[in-house]
Short mmCIF file of C-alpha atoms in Angstrom, two decimals:
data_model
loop_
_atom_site.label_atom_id
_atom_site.label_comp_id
_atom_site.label_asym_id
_atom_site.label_seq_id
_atom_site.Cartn_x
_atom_site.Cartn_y
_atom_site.Cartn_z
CA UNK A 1 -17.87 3.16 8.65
CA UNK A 2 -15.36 3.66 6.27
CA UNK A 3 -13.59 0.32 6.01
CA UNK A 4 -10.35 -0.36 4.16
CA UNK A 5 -8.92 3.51 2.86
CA UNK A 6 -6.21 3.58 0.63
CA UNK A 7 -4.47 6.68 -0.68
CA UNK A 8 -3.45 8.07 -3.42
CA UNK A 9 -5.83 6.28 -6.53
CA UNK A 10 -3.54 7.11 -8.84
CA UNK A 11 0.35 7.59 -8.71
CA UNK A 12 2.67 8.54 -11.74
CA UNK A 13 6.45 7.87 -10.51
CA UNK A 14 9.51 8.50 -12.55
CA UNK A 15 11.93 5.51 -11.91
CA UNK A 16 14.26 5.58 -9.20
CA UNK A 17 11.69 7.63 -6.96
CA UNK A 18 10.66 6.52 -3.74
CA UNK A 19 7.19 6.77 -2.54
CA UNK A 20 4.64 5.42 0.21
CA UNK A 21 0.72 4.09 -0.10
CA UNK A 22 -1.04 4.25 2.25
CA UNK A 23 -3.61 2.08 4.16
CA UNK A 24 -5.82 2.61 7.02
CA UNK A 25 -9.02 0.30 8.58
CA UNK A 26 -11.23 1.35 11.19
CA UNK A 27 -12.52 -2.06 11.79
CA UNK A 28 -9.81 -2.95 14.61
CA UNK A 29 -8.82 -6.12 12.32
CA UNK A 30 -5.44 -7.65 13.20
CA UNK A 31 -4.94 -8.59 9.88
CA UNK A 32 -3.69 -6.51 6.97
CA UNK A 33 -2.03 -7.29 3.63
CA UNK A 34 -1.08 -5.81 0.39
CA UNK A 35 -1.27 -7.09 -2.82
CA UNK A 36 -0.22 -6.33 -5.84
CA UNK A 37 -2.54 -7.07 -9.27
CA UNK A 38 -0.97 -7.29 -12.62
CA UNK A 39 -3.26 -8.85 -15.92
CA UNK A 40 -3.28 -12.53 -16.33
CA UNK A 41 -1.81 -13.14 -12.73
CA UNK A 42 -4.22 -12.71 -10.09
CA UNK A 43 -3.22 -11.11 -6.86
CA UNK A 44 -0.21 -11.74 -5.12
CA UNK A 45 0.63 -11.12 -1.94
CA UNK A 46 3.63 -8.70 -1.21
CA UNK A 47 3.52 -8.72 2.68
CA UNK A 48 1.96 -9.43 5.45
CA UNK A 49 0.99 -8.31 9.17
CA UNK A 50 -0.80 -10.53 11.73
CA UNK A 51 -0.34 -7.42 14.28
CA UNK A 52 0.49 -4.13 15.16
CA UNK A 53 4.71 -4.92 15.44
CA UNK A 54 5.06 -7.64 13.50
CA UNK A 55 5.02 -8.15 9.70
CA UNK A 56 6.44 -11.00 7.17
CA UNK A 57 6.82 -11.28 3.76
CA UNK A 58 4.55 -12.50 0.97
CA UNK A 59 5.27 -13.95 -2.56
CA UNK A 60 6.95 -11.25 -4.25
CA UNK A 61 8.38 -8.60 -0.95
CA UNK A 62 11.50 -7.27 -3.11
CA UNK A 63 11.83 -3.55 -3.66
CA UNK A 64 8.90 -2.59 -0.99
CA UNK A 65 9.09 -2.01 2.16
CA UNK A 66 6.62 -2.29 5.08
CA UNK A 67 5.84 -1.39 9.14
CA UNK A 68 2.80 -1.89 11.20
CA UNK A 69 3.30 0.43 14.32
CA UNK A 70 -0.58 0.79 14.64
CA UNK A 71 -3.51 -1.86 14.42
CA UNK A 72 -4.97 0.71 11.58
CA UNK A 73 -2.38 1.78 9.68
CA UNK A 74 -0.47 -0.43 6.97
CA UNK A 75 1.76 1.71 4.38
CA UNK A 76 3.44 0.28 1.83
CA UNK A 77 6.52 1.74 0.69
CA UNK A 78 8.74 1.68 -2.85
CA UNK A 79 12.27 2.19 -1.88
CA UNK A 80 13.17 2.92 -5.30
CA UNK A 81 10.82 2.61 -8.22
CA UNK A 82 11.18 0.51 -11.25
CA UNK A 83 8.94 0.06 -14.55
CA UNK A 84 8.49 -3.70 -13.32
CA UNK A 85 6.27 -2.28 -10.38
CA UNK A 86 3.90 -0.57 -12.60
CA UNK A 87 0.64 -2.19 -10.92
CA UNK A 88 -2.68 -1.97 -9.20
CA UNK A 89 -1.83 -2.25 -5.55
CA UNK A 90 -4.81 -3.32 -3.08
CA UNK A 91 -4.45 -3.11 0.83
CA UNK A 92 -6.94 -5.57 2.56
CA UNK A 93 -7.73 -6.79 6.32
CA UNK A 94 -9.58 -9.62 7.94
CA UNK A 95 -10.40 -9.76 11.83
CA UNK A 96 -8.61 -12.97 11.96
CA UNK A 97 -5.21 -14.65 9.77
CA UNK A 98 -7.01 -17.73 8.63
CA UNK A 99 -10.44 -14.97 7.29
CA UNK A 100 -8.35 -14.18 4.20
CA UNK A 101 -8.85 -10.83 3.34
CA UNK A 102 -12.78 -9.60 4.17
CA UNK A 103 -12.63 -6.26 3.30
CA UNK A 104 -10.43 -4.77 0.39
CA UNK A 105 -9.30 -0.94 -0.43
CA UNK A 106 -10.63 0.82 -3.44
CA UNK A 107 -7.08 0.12 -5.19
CA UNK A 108 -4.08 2.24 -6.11
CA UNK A 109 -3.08 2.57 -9.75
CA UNK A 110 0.72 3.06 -10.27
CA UNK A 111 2.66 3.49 -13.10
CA UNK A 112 6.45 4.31 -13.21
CA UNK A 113 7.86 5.61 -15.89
CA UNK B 1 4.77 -23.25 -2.98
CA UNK B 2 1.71 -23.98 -2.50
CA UNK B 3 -0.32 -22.86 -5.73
CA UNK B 4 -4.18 -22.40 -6.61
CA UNK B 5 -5.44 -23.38 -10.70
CA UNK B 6 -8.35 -21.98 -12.59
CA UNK B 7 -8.42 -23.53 -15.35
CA UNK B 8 -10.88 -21.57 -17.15
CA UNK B 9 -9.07 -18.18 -17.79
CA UNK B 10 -12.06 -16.83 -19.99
CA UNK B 11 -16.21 -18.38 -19.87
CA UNK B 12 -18.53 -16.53 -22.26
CA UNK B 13 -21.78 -17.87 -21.45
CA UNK B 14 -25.51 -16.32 -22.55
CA UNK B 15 -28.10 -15.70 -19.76
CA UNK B 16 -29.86 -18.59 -17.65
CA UNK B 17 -27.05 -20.36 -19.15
CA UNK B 18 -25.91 -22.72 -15.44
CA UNK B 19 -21.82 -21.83 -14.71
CA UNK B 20 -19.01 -23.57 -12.96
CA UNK B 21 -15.49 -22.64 -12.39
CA UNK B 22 -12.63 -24.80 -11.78
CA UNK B 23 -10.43 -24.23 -8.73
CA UNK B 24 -7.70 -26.89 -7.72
CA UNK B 25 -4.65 -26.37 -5.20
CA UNK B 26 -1.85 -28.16 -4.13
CA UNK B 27 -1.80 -28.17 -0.90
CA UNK B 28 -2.40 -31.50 1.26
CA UNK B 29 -2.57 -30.03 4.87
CA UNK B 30 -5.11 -27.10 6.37
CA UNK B 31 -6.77 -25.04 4.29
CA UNK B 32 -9.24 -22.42 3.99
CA UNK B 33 -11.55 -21.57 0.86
CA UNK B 34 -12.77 -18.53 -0.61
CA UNK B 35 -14.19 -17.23 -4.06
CA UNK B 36 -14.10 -13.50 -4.85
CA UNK B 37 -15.82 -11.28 -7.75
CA UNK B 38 -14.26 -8.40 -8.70
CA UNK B 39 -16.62 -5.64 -10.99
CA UNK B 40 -14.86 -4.05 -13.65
CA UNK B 41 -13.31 -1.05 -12.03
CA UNK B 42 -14.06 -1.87 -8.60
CA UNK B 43 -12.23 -3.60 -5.84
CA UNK B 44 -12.55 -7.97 -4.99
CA UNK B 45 -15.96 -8.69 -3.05
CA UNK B 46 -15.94 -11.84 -0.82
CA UNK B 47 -18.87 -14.44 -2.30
CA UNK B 48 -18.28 -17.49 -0.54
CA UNK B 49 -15.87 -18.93 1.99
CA UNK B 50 -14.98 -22.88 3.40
CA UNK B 51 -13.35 -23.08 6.35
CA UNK B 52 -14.80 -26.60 7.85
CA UNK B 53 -18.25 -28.75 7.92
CA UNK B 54 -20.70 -28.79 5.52
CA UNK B 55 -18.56 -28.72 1.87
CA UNK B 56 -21.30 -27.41 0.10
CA UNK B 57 -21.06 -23.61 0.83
CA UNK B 58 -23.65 -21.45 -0.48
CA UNK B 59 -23.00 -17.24 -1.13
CA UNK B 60 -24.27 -14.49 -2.20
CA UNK B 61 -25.76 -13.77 -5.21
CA UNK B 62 -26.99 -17.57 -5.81
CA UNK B 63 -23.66 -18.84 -5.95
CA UNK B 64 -22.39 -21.79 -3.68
CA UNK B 65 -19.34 -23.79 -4.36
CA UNK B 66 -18.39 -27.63 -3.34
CA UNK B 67 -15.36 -28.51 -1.82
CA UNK B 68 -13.87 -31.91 -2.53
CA UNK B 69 -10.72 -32.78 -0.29
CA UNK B 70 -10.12 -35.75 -2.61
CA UNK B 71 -9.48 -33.90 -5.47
CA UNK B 72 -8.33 -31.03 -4.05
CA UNK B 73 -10.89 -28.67 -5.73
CA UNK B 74 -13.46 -25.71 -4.96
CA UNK B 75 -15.18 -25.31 -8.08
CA UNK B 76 -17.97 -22.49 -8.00
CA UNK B 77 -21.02 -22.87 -9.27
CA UNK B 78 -24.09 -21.07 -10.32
CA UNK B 79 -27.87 -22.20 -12.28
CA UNK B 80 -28.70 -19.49 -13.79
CA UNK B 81 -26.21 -16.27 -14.43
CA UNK B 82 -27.38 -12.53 -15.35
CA UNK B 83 -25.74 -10.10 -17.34
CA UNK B 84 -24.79 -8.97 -14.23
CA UNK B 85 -22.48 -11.39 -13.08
CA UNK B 86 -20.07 -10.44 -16.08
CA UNK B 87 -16.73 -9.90 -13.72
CA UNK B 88 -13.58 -11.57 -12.70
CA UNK B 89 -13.60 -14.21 -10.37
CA UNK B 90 -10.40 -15.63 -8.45
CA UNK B 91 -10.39 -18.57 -6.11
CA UNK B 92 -8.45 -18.26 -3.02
CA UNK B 93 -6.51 -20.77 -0.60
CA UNK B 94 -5.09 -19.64 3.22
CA UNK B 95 -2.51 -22.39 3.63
CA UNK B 96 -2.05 -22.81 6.88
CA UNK B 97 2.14 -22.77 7.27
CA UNK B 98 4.24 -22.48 10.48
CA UNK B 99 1.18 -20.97 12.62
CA UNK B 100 0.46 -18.47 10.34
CA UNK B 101 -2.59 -18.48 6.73
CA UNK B 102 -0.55 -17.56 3.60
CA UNK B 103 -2.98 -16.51 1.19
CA UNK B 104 -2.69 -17.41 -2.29
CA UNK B 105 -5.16 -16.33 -5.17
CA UNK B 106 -5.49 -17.88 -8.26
CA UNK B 107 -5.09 -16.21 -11.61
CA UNK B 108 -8.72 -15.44 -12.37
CA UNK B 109 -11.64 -16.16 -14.28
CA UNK B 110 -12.66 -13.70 -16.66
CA UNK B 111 -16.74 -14.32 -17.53
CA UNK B 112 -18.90 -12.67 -19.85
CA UNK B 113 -22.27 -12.96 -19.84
CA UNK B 114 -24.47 -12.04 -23.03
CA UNK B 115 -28.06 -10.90 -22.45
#
């Protein structure tokens, strides 16, 4: 029962590179999200996806990219990297949209340089 | 937009010492509440969540937490900490909008508990 995987921990980007994280649940939860977590400001949420086929944007979508063509995959994808997206990214899922996020990833570190 | 306030951004408390954490929002329609911990180093852990009836919820750990619709608050609460609930701890709000929860955490409570 390996819950909420995200891959890679760590990340070092160069700016302007593109790059995708990646999250997978083997809980069959509907639900999946990514967040970004930056000191001082809590988590905020950079999109959405209530489904496999549909996704939505969060509070702060611009410069990443998302798809959902699976119920247990949810990457997360910089188009183009930039110094202001040096973060800790978490991928989470809940069974239902109103559960919040139950279960959350381990985390992904990135820095861009 | 809907937002979520902790006021306390930083508690230093000693052990036994009882603990409660302000969490307001702004939002007058549906809502569901949660409080998460998050370990130093590790990834957000669910403690409590409200979603309707009885608005005294109780977690893990010995926490529980008391919504009050008037105010619009979900403060957390706890007797007696242990060194061992030194952590972050963020309040959380699903607003319900256009048939769909939009999460929206607030910006954390750092705690330190001294033995």
């Amino acid at each position: 029962n390996a819950g909420v995987t995200q891959t890679p921990k760590f990340q070092v980007l160069k700016t302007g590179q593109s790059m995708t994280l990646q999250c997978a649940q083997d809980m069959n939860h509907e639900y999946m999200s990514w967040y970004r977590q930056d000191p001082g400001m809590g988590l905020r949420l950079i999109h959405y996806s209530v489904g496999a086929g549909i996704t939505d944007q969060g509070e702060v979508p611009n410069g990443y990219n998302v798809s959902r063509s699976t119920t247990e995959d949810f990457p997360l994808r910089l188009l183009s990297a930039a110094p202001s997206q040096t973060s800790v990214y978490f991928c989470a899922s809940s069974l239902q949209t109103g559960w919040q996020p139950q279960h959350f990833g381990d985390g992904t570190r990135l820095s861009i340089l | 937009a809907q937002s979520v306030s902790q006021h306390n951004h930083h508690v230093i408390l000693s052990e036994a010492a009882s603990l409660e954490l302000g969490c307001n929002y702004s939002y007058g329609g549906t809502v569901n509440l949660f409080w998460y911990v998050q370990y130093p180093g590790q990834h957000l852990q669910l403690l409590l969540k409200y979603f309707s009836g009885d608005p005294l919820v109780k977690g893990i750990k010995g926490f529980e937490a008391e919504f009050i619709k008037s105010k619009f608050s979900f403060n957390l609460r706890k007797p007696s900490v242990q060194w061992s609930d030194t952590a972050e701890y963020f309040c959380a709000v699903n607003f319900l909008s256009g048939g769909s929860y939009i999460p929206t955490f607030g910006r954390g409570t750092s705690l330190i508990v001294h033995p």
